Short mmCIF file of C-alpha atoms in Angstrom, two decimals:
data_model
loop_
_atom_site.label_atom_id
_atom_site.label_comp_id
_atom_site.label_asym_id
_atom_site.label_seq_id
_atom_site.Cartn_x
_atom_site.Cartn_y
_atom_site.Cartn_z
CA UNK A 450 131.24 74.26 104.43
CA UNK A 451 129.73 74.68 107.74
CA UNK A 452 131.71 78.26 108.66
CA UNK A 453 130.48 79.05 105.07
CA UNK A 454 127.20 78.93 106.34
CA UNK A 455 127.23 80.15 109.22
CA UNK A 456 128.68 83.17 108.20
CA UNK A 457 126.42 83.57 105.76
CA UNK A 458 123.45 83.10 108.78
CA UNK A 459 125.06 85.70 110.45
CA UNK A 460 125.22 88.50 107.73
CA UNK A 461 121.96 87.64 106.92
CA UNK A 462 120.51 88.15 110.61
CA UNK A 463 122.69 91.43 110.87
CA UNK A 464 121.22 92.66 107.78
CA UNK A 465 118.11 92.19 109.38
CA UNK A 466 118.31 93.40 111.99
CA UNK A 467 119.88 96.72 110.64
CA UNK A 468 116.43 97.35 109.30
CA UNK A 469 115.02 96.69 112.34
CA UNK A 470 116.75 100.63 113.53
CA UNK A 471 115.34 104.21 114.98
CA UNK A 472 115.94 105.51 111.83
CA UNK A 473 112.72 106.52 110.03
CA UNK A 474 111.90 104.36 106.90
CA UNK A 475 112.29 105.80 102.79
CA UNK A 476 108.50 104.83 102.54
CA UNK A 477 107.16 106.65 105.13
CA UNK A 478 107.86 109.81 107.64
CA UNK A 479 107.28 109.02 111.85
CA UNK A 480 105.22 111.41 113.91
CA UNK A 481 107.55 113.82 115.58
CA UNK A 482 107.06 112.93 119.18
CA UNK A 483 110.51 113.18 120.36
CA UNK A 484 109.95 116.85 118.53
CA UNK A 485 106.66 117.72 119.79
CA UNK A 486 107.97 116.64 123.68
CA UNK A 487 111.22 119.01 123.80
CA UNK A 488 108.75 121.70 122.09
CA UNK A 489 105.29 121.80 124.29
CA UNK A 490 104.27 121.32 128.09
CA UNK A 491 103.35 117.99 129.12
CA UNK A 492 100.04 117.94 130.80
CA UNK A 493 98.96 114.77 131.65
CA UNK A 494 98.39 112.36 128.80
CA UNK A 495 99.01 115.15 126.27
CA UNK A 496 101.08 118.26 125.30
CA UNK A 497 99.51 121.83 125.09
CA UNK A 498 100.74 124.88 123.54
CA UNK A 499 98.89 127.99 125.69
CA UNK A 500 99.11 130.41 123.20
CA UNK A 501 98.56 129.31 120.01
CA UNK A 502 95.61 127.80 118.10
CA UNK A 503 95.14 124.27 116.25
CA UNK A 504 96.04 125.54 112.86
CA UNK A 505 99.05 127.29 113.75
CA UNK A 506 100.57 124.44 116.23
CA UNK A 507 99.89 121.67 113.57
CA UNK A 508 101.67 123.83 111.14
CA UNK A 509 104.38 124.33 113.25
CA UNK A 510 104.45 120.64 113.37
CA UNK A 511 104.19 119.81 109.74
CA UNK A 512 107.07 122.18 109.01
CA UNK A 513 109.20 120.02 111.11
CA UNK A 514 107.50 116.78 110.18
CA UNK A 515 105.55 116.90 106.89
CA UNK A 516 102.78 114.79 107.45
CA UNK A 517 101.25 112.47 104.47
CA UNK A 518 97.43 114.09 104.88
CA UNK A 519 95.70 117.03 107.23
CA UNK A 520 92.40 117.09 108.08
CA UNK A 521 90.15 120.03 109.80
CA UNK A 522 86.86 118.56 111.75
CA UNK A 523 84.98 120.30 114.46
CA UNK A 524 88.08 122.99 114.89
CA UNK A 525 90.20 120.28 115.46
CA UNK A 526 93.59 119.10 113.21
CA UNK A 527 94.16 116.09 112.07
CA UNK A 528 97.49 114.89 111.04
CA UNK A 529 98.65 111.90 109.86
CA UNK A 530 101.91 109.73 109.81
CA UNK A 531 103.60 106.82 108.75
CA UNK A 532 101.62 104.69 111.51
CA UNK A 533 100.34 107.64 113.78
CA UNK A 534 98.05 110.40 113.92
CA UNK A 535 98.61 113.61 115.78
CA UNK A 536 95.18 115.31 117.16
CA UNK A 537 95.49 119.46 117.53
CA UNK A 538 92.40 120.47 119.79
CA UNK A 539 91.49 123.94 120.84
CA UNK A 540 92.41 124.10 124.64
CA UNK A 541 92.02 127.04 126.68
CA UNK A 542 93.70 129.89 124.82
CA UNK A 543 95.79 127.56 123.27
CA UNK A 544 96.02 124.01 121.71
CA UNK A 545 95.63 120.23 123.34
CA UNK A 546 98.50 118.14 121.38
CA UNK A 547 97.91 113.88 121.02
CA UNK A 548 99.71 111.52 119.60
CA UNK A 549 98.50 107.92 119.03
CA UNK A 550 99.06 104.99 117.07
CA UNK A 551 97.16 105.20 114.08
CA UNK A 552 94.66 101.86 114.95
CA UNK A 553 93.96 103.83 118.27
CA UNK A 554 93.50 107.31 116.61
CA UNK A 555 91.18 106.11 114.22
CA UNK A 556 89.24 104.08 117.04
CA UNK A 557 89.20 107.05 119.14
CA UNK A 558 88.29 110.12 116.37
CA UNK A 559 86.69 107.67 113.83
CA UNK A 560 83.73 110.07 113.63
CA UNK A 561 86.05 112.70 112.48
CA UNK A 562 88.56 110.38 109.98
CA UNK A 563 85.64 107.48 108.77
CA UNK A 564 84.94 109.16 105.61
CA UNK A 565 88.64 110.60 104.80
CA UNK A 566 91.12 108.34 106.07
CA UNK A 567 91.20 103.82 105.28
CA UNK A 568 89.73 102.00 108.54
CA UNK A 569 92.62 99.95 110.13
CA UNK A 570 89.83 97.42 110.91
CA UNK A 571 89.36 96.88 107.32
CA UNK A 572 89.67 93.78 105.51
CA UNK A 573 91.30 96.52 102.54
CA UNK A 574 93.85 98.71 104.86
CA UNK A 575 97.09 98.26 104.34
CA UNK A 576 98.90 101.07 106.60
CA UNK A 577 101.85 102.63 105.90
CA UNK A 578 99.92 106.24 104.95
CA UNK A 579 98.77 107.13 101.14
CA UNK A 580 100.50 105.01 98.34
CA UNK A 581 103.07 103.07 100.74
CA UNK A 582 103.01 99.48 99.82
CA UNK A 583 100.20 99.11 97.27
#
């Protein structure tokens, strides 16, 4: 009886832990920031692309990962992930490229996102992008 259950422990915990992978979730799609790394120059904090402008970097970037909402404020793109958003600035003759967790992106461009996109402060959010969990 006792091998019984502990095997059964043990598939259980593997089980578990299988959904505990790299692999991207049914529910949801990742921010491609392996992607956006191997694609544009690191500078600093941030990636930039010196060519090309906001709208045509973040659709470069939606083609690869489609992201669950875009947003244009102030000339910059917004997209947003499963549990990230990626920020496409105007920078020089190009475009500034940030990725954050989505409670920090929302902290830090709330001004932008407050009146499109669910507060992660709030008592109501429940993550995991547009119609993911309700």
């Amino acid at each position: 009886m006792r091998t019984a259950r502990r095997t059964t422990a043990l598939l259980l915990a593997a089980a578990a832990l299988t959904g505990c992978g790299d692999e991207p979730d049914d529910d949801g799609n990742p921010a491609p920031s392996s992607w956006i790394r191997g694609h544009y120059t690191r500078s600093g904090a941030h990636y930039v692309d010196g060519a090309d402008r906001p709208p045509a970097v973040a659709d470069e970037i939606h083609r690869y990962s489609t992201a669950t909402d875009r947003l244009v404020s102030g000339g910059t793109v917004f997209l947003r992930y499963r549990d990230d958003i990626v920020a496409v600035s105007p920078y020089l003759a190009g475009s500034r490229i940030e990725v954050e967790d989505y409670r920090t992106g929302y902290r830090r461009w709330k001004s932008h996102l407050r009146t499109a996109w669910p507060d992660p402060d709030s008592t109501s959010f429940r993550g995991g992008g547009p119609g993911s969990g309700k």
